[in-house]
Amino acid sequence: MKIHFKIMLLFACIMCAGMTAFAQQRISGTVKDTNGEPIIGAGVLQSANNGTVTDVDGNFTLTVPANAEVTVSSVGYKTVTFTVDGRTSYSIILEEDSELLQAVEVVAYGTQQRVTVTGALSSVKSEDLLRTPISSINNVLAGQLSGVTTIQYSGEPGSDAATIFVRGRGTWTDSSPLIQVDGVERSMANINPEDIESITVLKDASATAVFGVRGANGVILVTTKRGMEGKAQITVNTSFSVLTPTRLIPQANSYDYARFYNQMRVNDETEPVFSEEVIQKFLDQSDPIRFPSVQWTDYMMKKATSQSNHTVNISGGTKKVKYFVSAGFMNQGGLFKEFGESYKFGYQYERFNYRGNLDLNVTNTTTLSFDVSGNVSNADKPRTGQGSTGMIRNIYYATPFSSPGLVDGKYVVTTTDYSDGLTLPFVGGDGLEYYTLGGFIATNINTLQMDLSLNQNLQFITKGLSFKMKGSYNSQFNVTQTGTGGRAVYFPVIQADGSMAYRKSGEDVPVSISEGAGRARNWYFETSLNYARSFGGHSVTGLVLYNQSKEYYPGS
């Protein structure tokens, strides 16, 4: 009885403690601004699953645990957190967040105070873009910007930039958004992420109206970093990453392939074609040259490779001159083995980026800006004749017994005419087709971009009036080297004494190199008259814009 009484007493104490810990309290209150006006729709949040919003009179009611912390927030106001201290009524005053209200957003051909923006747009800053080491800025936008969808169709180094869609796919043809880098239409796939200040996506008609039909699929505005007044700041960033295949499709070995194939024929009421002797050879691998069992993905691909990014930039300036200078190098190793060849064809990629943004205050009302940027990239791949997609497909289509691979430097392929009675019913395709073609494709691309702009403040005419003139020149030159060669093929032949010999077909042809070149060039010019002025609580903006562009060698 004593023991039973003690247990009941202990249980009662635990229940009382639990009831105290989980006691709920109903609180209410009013949220107002510093002028005493109620704030409608302010969020009152105690946890991720417990919250409410204020009504038209700024009132709220919420049930919370004792001593809970409650957060009150609203757009344009500073967030306030208070602790429930036993009272049932609270009066919350929110102060305006002047920094937030004065913050500006990049919009079409200029900037605008965030509080006055009415179009649908999303933006992301540099620090959010650099959380993940990437080779292309296209691959990090998904999940960072609402309304933006990206699809990465290829993982080939140098060609792995994701395709971007704004608010879905708008047409069956080209649904790509218009991309502008520092106000000029350019690709952003090869920009060094360390050079980007912000990315803004314009999504609806009101935000993209000034671009006309070219903005029908949305507009992406990329703004690069510029110098600020102050002492020179040197920033060095280095990252190393390990790249591995996300998931390789499991392939049947020769033993399972032969059994499954025979079973398939039995199910179709036909005779099996793989003999039991051949299946046993596949199982025990006592004759791995004539009856191999090769997992082609393991044979041809590395388990992992490396990626490295290195960037150094210098920024600073005075009241008269501001500068930002950056240089970066990115290297991606290839995931395919090269089997000791003297030339590279394993899908390596490297890129060198450079950028210089210079701002000169010629007078108190005149600013001259000069920007120069570019990149030099080198990529190599095997000469397959079918591209990386076709090569991967060929690896998975290959049978595991078509070839043992390279044997003492010879490319050996199995056959159906063995002389000892053990024969294969068929051989099928082999995974090393890209290797037997022999050769490589190496591409060098050199891109140069230059901008010159003049900004003139016309406040002596009327406050808020300004004039801008900008010219841009873009060029690209690429050189493609194609190495063409040939491979002799060897077929295994069993000798009378049981030794292995090889029957040769074809000859090894040394790699010969041919070279081709391509080029592209265009220029862009714009001039604009901009008016932006606030009258009390009202903001008025206006833009008169003229632009012109020309593209050379459009067919190259």
XYZ file of C-alpha atoms in Angstrom:
556
model
C 0.000 0.000 0.000
C 2.821 2.387 0.814
C 4.472 1.651 -2.482
C 1.175 2.131 -4.333
C 0.570 5.419 -2.511
C 4.048 6.728 -3.430
C 3.560 5.832 -7.085
C 0.189 7.619 -7.185
C 1.708 10.682 -5.487
C 4.587 10.763 -7.956
C 2.147 10.431 -10.890
C 0.058 13.317 -9.526
C 3.160 15.518 -9.223
C 4.161 14.745 -12.821
C 0.658 15.566 -14.061
C 0.657 18.862 -12.186
C 4.066 19.756 -13.599
C 2.858 18.842 -17.104
C -0.268 20.938 -16.705
C 1.866 23.902 -15.573
C 4.285 23.478 -18.459
C 1.542 23.282 -21.059
C -0.846 25.846 -19.584
C -2.416 27.954 -22.321
C -3.330 31.619 -22.051
C -5.585 33.644 -24.321
C -4.206 37.102 -25.076
C -5.496 39.999 -27.146
C -4.188 43.365 -28.195
C -3.955 46.170 -30.723
C -1.170 46.941 -33.225
C -0.736 50.579 -34.229
C 1.911 52.768 -35.871
C 3.647 55.729 -34.245
C 0.781 58.020 -35.334
C -1.776 55.888 -33.519
C -3.280 54.476 -36.712
C -4.211 50.756 -36.598
C -2.113 48.463 -38.810
C -4.251 46.067 -40.820
C -2.928 42.575 -41.616
C 0.085 42.657 -39.258
C 1.382 39.169 -38.510
C 1.250 38.030 -34.864
C 3.240 34.822 -34.569
C 4.141 32.631 -31.598
C 5.460 29.640 -33.571
C 5.396 28.299 -37.090
C 2.039 26.656 -36.387
C 0.455 29.257 -34.116
C -0.266 32.754 -35.357
C -2.855 35.230 -36.583
C -3.195 38.621 -38.299
C -4.743 41.868 -37.144
C -8.203 42.889 -38.344
C -9.323 46.199 -39.875
C -9.042 47.861 -36.463
C -5.582 46.455 -35.740
C -6.916 44.004 -33.132
C -5.754 40.426 -32.622
C -6.523 37.450 -30.376
C -4.206 34.477 -29.855
C -3.900 31.510 -27.490
C -0.291 30.924 -26.410
C 1.649 29.042 -23.700
C 2.668 30.940 -20.564
C 5.916 32.938 -20.913
C 5.851 32.503 -24.699
C 7.591 34.957 -27.036
C 5.321 36.553 -29.638
C 6.590 38.333 -32.769
C 4.648 41.121 -34.480
C 5.647 42.172 -38.000
C 4.313 44.062 -40.990
C 5.790 45.136 -44.323
C 7.536 48.501 -44.012
C 7.775 48.335 -40.200
C 10.379 47.111 -37.760
C 9.607 43.752 -36.150
C 8.702 43.730 -32.436
C 8.961 40.730 -30.074
C 7.366 40.634 -26.616
C 7.071 38.023 -23.835
C 3.713 36.956 -22.411
C 4.000 37.996 -18.746
C 0.575 37.149 -17.359
C -1.341 40.092 -18.804
C -4.214 39.385 -21.168
C -4.104 42.628 -23.167
C -1.172 44.187 -25.035
C -0.689 47.394 -26.985
C 1.985 47.123 -29.676
C 3.524 50.109 -31.484
C 5.432 49.415 -34.740
C 7.953 51.924 -36.027
C 8.522 52.500 -39.735
C 11.628 50.791 -41.124
C 13.174 53.749 -42.914
C 15.976 51.648 -44.386
C 13.491 49.253 -45.919
C 11.313 52.044 -47.268
C 14.302 53.825 -48.808
C 15.744 50.621 -50.309
C 15.721 50.554 -54.077
C 14.956 47.808 -56.551
C 16.458 47.445 -60.018
C 13.682 47.889 -62.589
C 13.579 48.380 -66.344
C 16.247 50.927 -67.350
C 16.815 52.233 -63.835
C 16.029 51.847 -60.151
C 12.984 52.583 -58.043
C 12.236 52.852 -54.334
C 10.898 49.538 -53.098
C 7.884 51.179 -51.464
C 6.746 52.604 -54.838
C 7.154 49.416 -56.889
C 3.795 48.159 -58.186
C 4.927 45.532 -60.723
C 5.568 41.883 -59.899
C 9.266 41.354 -59.358
C 11.640 39.263 -57.267
C 15.286 39.907 -56.472
C 18.201 38.110 -54.874
C 21.441 39.550 -53.558
C 25.027 38.409 -53.974
C 25.344 36.709 -50.583
C 22.438 34.384 -51.392
C 23.964 33.402 -54.734
C 27.320 32.366 -53.275
C 26.125 29.800 -50.752
C 26.722 26.956 -53.217
C 29.849 26.621 -55.398
C 28.591 26.458 -58.990
C 29.975 26.681 -62.507
C 27.049 28.700 -63.920
C 24.811 31.236 -62.193
C 21.812 29.743 -64.057
C 22.013 26.656 -61.851
C 21.421 28.434 -58.530
C 18.325 30.524 -59.269
C 15.761 27.784 -58.618
C 14.326 28.256 -55.144
C 15.928 31.693 -54.783
C 13.366 33.648 -56.815
C 9.609 33.114 -56.774
C 8.126 32.390 -60.177
C 11.431 31.181 -61.627
C 11.818 27.603 -62.857
C 15.074 26.110 -64.124
C 15.667 22.839 -65.961
C 19.180 21.468 -66.371
C 19.159 19.298 -69.482
C 22.861 18.387 -69.410
C 25.635 17.894 -66.911
C 28.399 18.308 -69.491
C 31.036 20.717 -68.100
C 30.839 24.018 -69.933
C 27.388 23.190 -71.336
C 25.512 22.564 -68.091
C 23.807 25.954 -67.706
C 20.150 25.440 -66.817
C 17.349 26.719 -69.049
C 15.320 29.411 -67.244
C 11.557 29.949 -67.395
C 9.667 32.810 -65.722
C 6.162 31.838 -64.603
C 6.294 28.640 -66.615
C 6.578 27.969 -70.300
C 4.610 30.500 -72.313
C 5.038 29.044 -75.811
C 6.033 25.796 -77.514
C 8.872 27.566 -79.320
C 11.283 29.874 -77.497
C 10.141 30.606 -73.940
C 13.447 32.060 -72.774
C 13.219 35.331 -70.826
C 15.033 38.443 -71.946
C 18.328 38.684 -70.010
C 20.144 41.984 -69.542
C 23.526 42.328 -67.855
C 24.142 45.920 -66.726
C 21.397 47.081 -69.082
C 22.623 45.237 -72.189
C 21.183 42.024 -73.611
C 23.767 39.311 -72.908
C 24.057 35.762 -71.639
C 24.686 35.423 -67.923
C 25.673 31.728 -68.003
C 29.431 32.399 -67.907
C 29.534 35.360 -65.514
C 31.607 34.823 -62.390
C 29.029 34.669 -59.547
C 31.445 36.670 -57.369
C 30.997 39.664 -59.718
C 27.210 39.871 -59.349
C 25.608 42.398 -57.013
C 21.979 41.398 -57.544
C 19.562 39.641 -59.898
C 16.022 40.946 -60.410
C 13.259 39.137 -62.267
C 10.406 41.162 -63.786
C 7.372 38.935 -64.167
C 4.147 40.718 -65.108
C 3.065 43.049 -67.887
C 3.348 46.224 -65.829
C 6.958 45.459 -64.933
C 8.037 44.448 -68.459
C 5.920 46.897 -70.506
C 8.876 49.058 -71.542
C 10.510 46.045 -73.244
C 7.492 45.404 -75.456
C 7.037 41.955 -76.984
C 10.639 41.024 -76.152
C 9.665 40.932 -72.484
C 6.696 38.600 -73.030
C 8.487 35.693 -71.321
C 9.759 37.801 -68.427
C 12.938 39.807 -67.976
C 16.021 39.029 -65.875
C 18.186 42.002 -64.897
C 21.720 41.244 -63.710
C 23.624 44.023 -61.952
C 27.363 43.616 -61.395
C 29.323 45.045 -58.488
C 30.789 48.541 -58.553
C 33.283 50.403 -56.414
C 32.330 52.396 -53.329
C 34.044 55.418 -51.814
C 36.627 54.319 -49.265
C 39.920 52.512 -48.845
C 40.810 49.722 -51.230
C 39.365 46.385 -50.163
C 40.910 43.161 -51.404
C 38.765 40.035 -51.279
C 40.005 36.525 -52.053
C 37.630 33.559 -52.278
C 38.582 29.948 -52.946
C 36.383 26.875 -52.977
C 36.981 23.219 -53.738
C 34.189 20.761 -54.507
C 33.906 17.075 -55.283
C 31.583 16.110 -58.133
C 30.071 12.655 -58.376
C 27.352 11.189 -60.606
C 23.990 11.704 -58.906
C 22.744 8.201 -59.651
C 23.889 5.582 -62.138
C 21.343 3.115 -63.461
C 22.201 -0.437 -62.293
C 23.079 -2.783 -65.160
C 22.803 -6.561 -65.301
C 26.050 -8.533 -65.444
C 26.632 -11.106 -68.207
C 25.331 -14.018 -66.107
C 22.017 -12.324 -65.289
C 21.713 -10.928 -68.826
C 22.031 -14.424 -70.371
C 19.558 -15.990 -67.913
C 16.997 -13.218 -68.389
C 17.390 -13.357 -72.171
C 16.875 -17.121 -72.219
C 13.811 -16.781 -69.971
C 12.398 -14.131 -72.282
C 12.699 -16.519 -75.235
C 11.130 -19.375 -73.266
C 8.208 -17.097 -72.397
C 7.841 -16.418 -76.128
C 7.930 -20.205 -76.796
C 11.281 -20.098 -78.596
C 14.558 -21.857 -77.883
C 17.111 -20.366 -75.457
C 20.224 -19.089 -77.236
C 22.793 -18.927 -74.427
C 24.135 -22.411 -73.683
C 24.665 -23.584 -70.111
C 28.431 -23.751 -70.767
C 28.508 -20.090 -71.798
C 26.347 -19.079 -68.818
C 28.787 -20.938 -66.521
C 31.680 -19.010 -68.086
C 29.839 -15.787 -67.343
C 29.315 -16.902 -63.760
C 32.817 -18.112 -62.825
C 34.714 -15.702 -65.120
C 37.266 -18.413 -65.935
C 37.655 -16.957 -69.457
C 37.232 -13.171 -68.965
C 38.644 -12.242 -72.390
C 36.194 -14.229 -74.527
C 33.301 -14.188 -72.037
C 33.669 -10.925 -70.129
C 31.238 -9.293 -67.723
C 31.818 -5.540 -67.778
C 29.886 -2.831 -65.968
C 30.496 -0.108 -68.544
C 29.708 2.828 -66.280
C 32.290 1.619 -63.757
C 34.795 0.839 -66.485
C 34.571 4.175 -68.288
C 33.688 6.679 -65.566
C 35.514 7.899 -62.490
C 33.947 7.672 -59.054
C 34.430 11.414 -58.552
C 36.205 14.455 -59.919
C 37.005 17.920 -58.592
C 35.788 21.457 -59.165
C 37.595 24.553 -57.956
C 36.778 28.272 -58.011
C 39.274 31.031 -57.251
C 38.436 34.740 -57.287
C 40.273 37.900 -56.255
C 38.755 41.369 -56.493
C 39.748 44.877 -55.482
C 37.262 47.705 -54.922
C 37.343 51.208 -53.509
C 37.573 54.809 -54.615
C 37.377 58.490 -53.849
C 34.709 61.124 -54.477
C 36.028 61.475 -58.013
C 36.920 57.893 -58.997
C 35.443 54.544 -57.947
C 36.601 51.161 -59.184
C 35.895 47.432 -59.000
C 38.392 44.988 -60.537
C 37.970 41.235 -60.460
C 39.659 38.117 -61.829
C 38.473 34.536 -61.405
C 39.424 31.034 -62.489
C 37.135 28.001 -62.509
C 38.137 24.416 -63.286
C 35.989 21.312 -63.663
C 37.562 17.910 -64.018
C 36.101 15.303 -66.351
C 34.251 12.230 -65.106
C 35.380 10.015 -67.992
C 38.633 8.097 -68.029
C 41.183 8.807 -70.765
C 43.074 5.495 -70.511
C 46.528 7.071 -70.685
C 46.116 8.880 -74.003
C 48.362 11.846 -74.768
C 45.426 14.156 -75.512
C 42.490 15.187 -73.344
C 38.954 14.046 -74.106
C 37.383 13.358 -70.696
C 35.061 16.403 -70.629
C 37.338 18.792 -68.736
C 36.420 22.473 -68.635
C 38.178 25.602 -67.410
C 37.266 29.275 -67.563
C 39.053 32.530 -66.754
C 36.861 35.583 -66.024
C 37.884 39.223 -65.732
C 35.979 42.424 -65.042
C 36.735 46.097 -64.467
C 34.024 48.671 -63.604
C 35.185 52.290 -63.398
C 33.090 55.346 -62.429
C 34.418 58.918 -62.911
C 32.643 61.946 -61.463
C 33.668 64.444 -64.138
C 31.651 67.207 -62.479
C 29.171 67.390 -59.639
C 26.390 66.529 -62.093
C 28.203 64.391 -64.692
C 29.305 60.770 -64.270
C 31.233 58.781 -66.849
C 31.353 54.983 -66.482
C 33.525 52.510 -68.339
C 33.110 48.746 -67.954
C 35.127 45.974 -69.536
C 34.599 42.272 -68.935
C 35.048 38.945 -70.595
C 36.081 35.344 -70.257
C 38.299 32.772 -71.907
C 37.174 29.143 -71.721
C 38.611 25.809 -72.813
C 36.586 22.612 -73.109
C 37.431 19.168 -74.464
C 35.388 16.088 -75.232
C 35.697 12.879 -77.249
C 34.978 12.856 -80.967
C 31.910 10.650 -80.771
C 29.809 11.899 -83.637
C 26.779 11.615 -81.365
C 27.391 14.110 -78.551
C 27.435 13.474 -74.834
C 23.780 12.365 -74.733
C 24.334 9.771 -77.447
C 27.476 8.550 -75.742
C 25.710 8.007 -72.406
C 22.873 6.253 -74.203
C 25.399 4.011 -75.968
C 26.962 3.048 -72.618
C 23.616 1.859 -71.276
C 22.682 0.103 -74.521
C 25.969 -1.856 -74.555
C 25.921 -5.532 -73.570
C 28.241 -6.548 -70.693
C 29.875 -9.312 -72.779
C 30.587 -7.281 -75.963
C 34.174 -6.491 -74.973
C 36.591 -6.936 -72.074
C 37.829 -3.397 -72.794
C 41.513 -2.652 -73.209
C 43.837 -5.647 -72.833
C 47.563 -4.804 -72.859
C 46.765 -1.628 -74.786
C 44.684 -3.480 -77.393
C 41.012 -2.791 -77.929
C 39.506 -6.275 -77.770
C 36.002 -7.137 -78.984
C 34.268 -10.494 -78.537
C 32.960 -12.492 -81.506
C 30.457 -15.233 -82.329
C 32.863 -17.581 -84.180
C 35.060 -19.106 -81.470
C 36.708 -22.327 -82.653
C 36.263 -24.473 -79.523
C 32.500 -24.793 -79.729
C 31.707 -22.248 -77.022
C 30.122 -19.409 -78.944
C 28.122 -16.307 -78.191
C 24.757 -16.073 -79.981
C 25.339 -12.358 -80.516
C 27.710 -9.637 -79.304
C 25.723 -6.401 -79.225
C 27.077 -2.888 -78.932
C 30.083 -2.057 -76.778
C 30.515 0.830 -74.392
C 33.861 1.998 -75.755
C 32.536 3.137 -79.105
C 33.603 6.703 -78.380
C 37.101 5.376 -77.674
C 37.353 3.319 -80.862
C 36.564 6.363 -83.004
C 39.750 7.954 -81.724
C 40.291 11.657 -81.370
C 38.941 14.658 -79.523
C 37.206 18.008 -79.922
C 38.776 20.976 -78.103
C 36.989 24.324 -78.067
C 38.442 27.693 -77.057
C 36.031 30.642 -76.678
C 37.175 34.231 -76.075
C 34.470 36.752 -75.143
C 34.944 40.511 -74.732
C 32.319 43.034 -73.593
C 32.741 46.818 -73.200
C 30.321 49.515 -72.027
C 30.684 53.288 -71.977
C 27.932 55.404 -70.401
C 27.346 59.043 -69.552
C 24.899 60.179 -66.853
C 24.026 63.873 -66.707
C 21.915 65.322 -63.908
C 19.626 68.039 -65.310
C 18.413 69.399 -61.997
C 19.285 72.933 -63.166
C 16.314 72.571 -65.522
C 13.996 70.881 -63.031
C 14.515 68.651 -60.037
C 14.455 64.924 -60.800
C 15.374 65.223 -64.499
C 18.394 63.325 -65.861
C 19.886 62.312 -69.195
C 21.737 59.082 -69.992
C 23.652 57.870 -73.030
C 25.213 54.421 -73.322
C 27.159 52.458 -75.923
C 28.153 48.801 -75.791
C 30.392 46.562 -77.890
C 30.417 42.772 -77.639
C 32.572 40.278 -79.487
C 33.262 36.568 -79.386
C 35.876 34.489 -81.149
C 36.059 30.699 -80.952
C 38.517 28.130 -82.246
C 37.619 24.451 -82.500
C 40.298 21.794 -82.923
C 39.201 18.346 -84.030
C 41.587 15.444 -83.586
C 40.754 12.533 -85.893
C 42.283 9.093 -85.601
C 41.484 5.407 -85.834
C 41.770 2.262 -83.730
C 42.638 -1.291 -84.662
C 40.219 -3.863 -83.258
C 41.382 -7.239 -81.912
C 39.314 -10.432 -81.719
C 40.366 -13.164 -79.269
C 41.394 -16.519 -80.772
C 41.975 -19.613 -78.586
C 45.050 -21.616 -79.591
C 45.423 -25.417 -79.576
C 47.576 -25.260 -76.459
C 44.962 -23.154 -74.684
C 46.842 -19.865 -75.031
C 45.157 -16.708 -76.256
C 46.000 -14.921 -79.494
C 44.334 -12.030 -81.279
C 43.143 -11.487 -84.824
C 43.701 -7.871 -85.855
C 41.259 -5.844 -87.914
C 42.172 -2.389 -89.170
C 45.112 -0.203 -88.214
C 45.926 2.383 -85.562
C 45.787 5.764 -87.274
C 47.709 8.626 -85.581
C 45.534 11.558 -84.596
C 45.533 14.387 -87.122
C 44.273 17.813 -86.130
C 42.045 20.120 -88.135
C 41.013 23.584 -87.032
C 37.980 25.778 -87.547
C 37.047 29.227 -86.279
C 33.903 31.240 -85.690
C 33.155 34.797 -84.657
C 30.329 37.012 -83.496
C 30.119 40.755 -82.967
C 27.409 43.263 -82.106
C 26.967 46.759 -80.757
C 24.216 48.469 -78.789
C 23.358 52.133 -78.259
C 20.738 53.819 -76.095
C 19.882 57.300 -74.959
C 17.193 58.223 -72.470
C 15.593 61.103 -70.597
C 14.433 60.124 -67.131
C 12.221 61.983 -64.649
C 11.674 60.851 -61.054
C 10.319 63.122 -58.338
C 8.284 62.865 -55.157
C 5.608 65.337 -54.112
C 4.641 64.700 -50.511
C 3.302 61.158 -50.458
C 3.211 60.866 -54.247
C 5.921 59.681 -56.660
C 6.005 60.540 -60.364
C 8.345 58.861 -62.854
C 8.710 59.174 -66.617
C 11.031 57.728 -69.264
C 11.751 58.619 -72.886
C 14.034 55.994 -74.410
C 15.695 55.302 -77.768
C 17.850 52.262 -78.405
C 19.434 50.603 -81.410
C 21.515 47.482 -81.956
C 23.243 45.679 -84.799
C 24.528 42.131 -85.060
C 27.309 41.017 -87.410
C 27.887 37.505 -88.803
C 24.438 36.276 -87.677
C 24.862 33.024 -89.583
C 28.223 32.065 -88.076
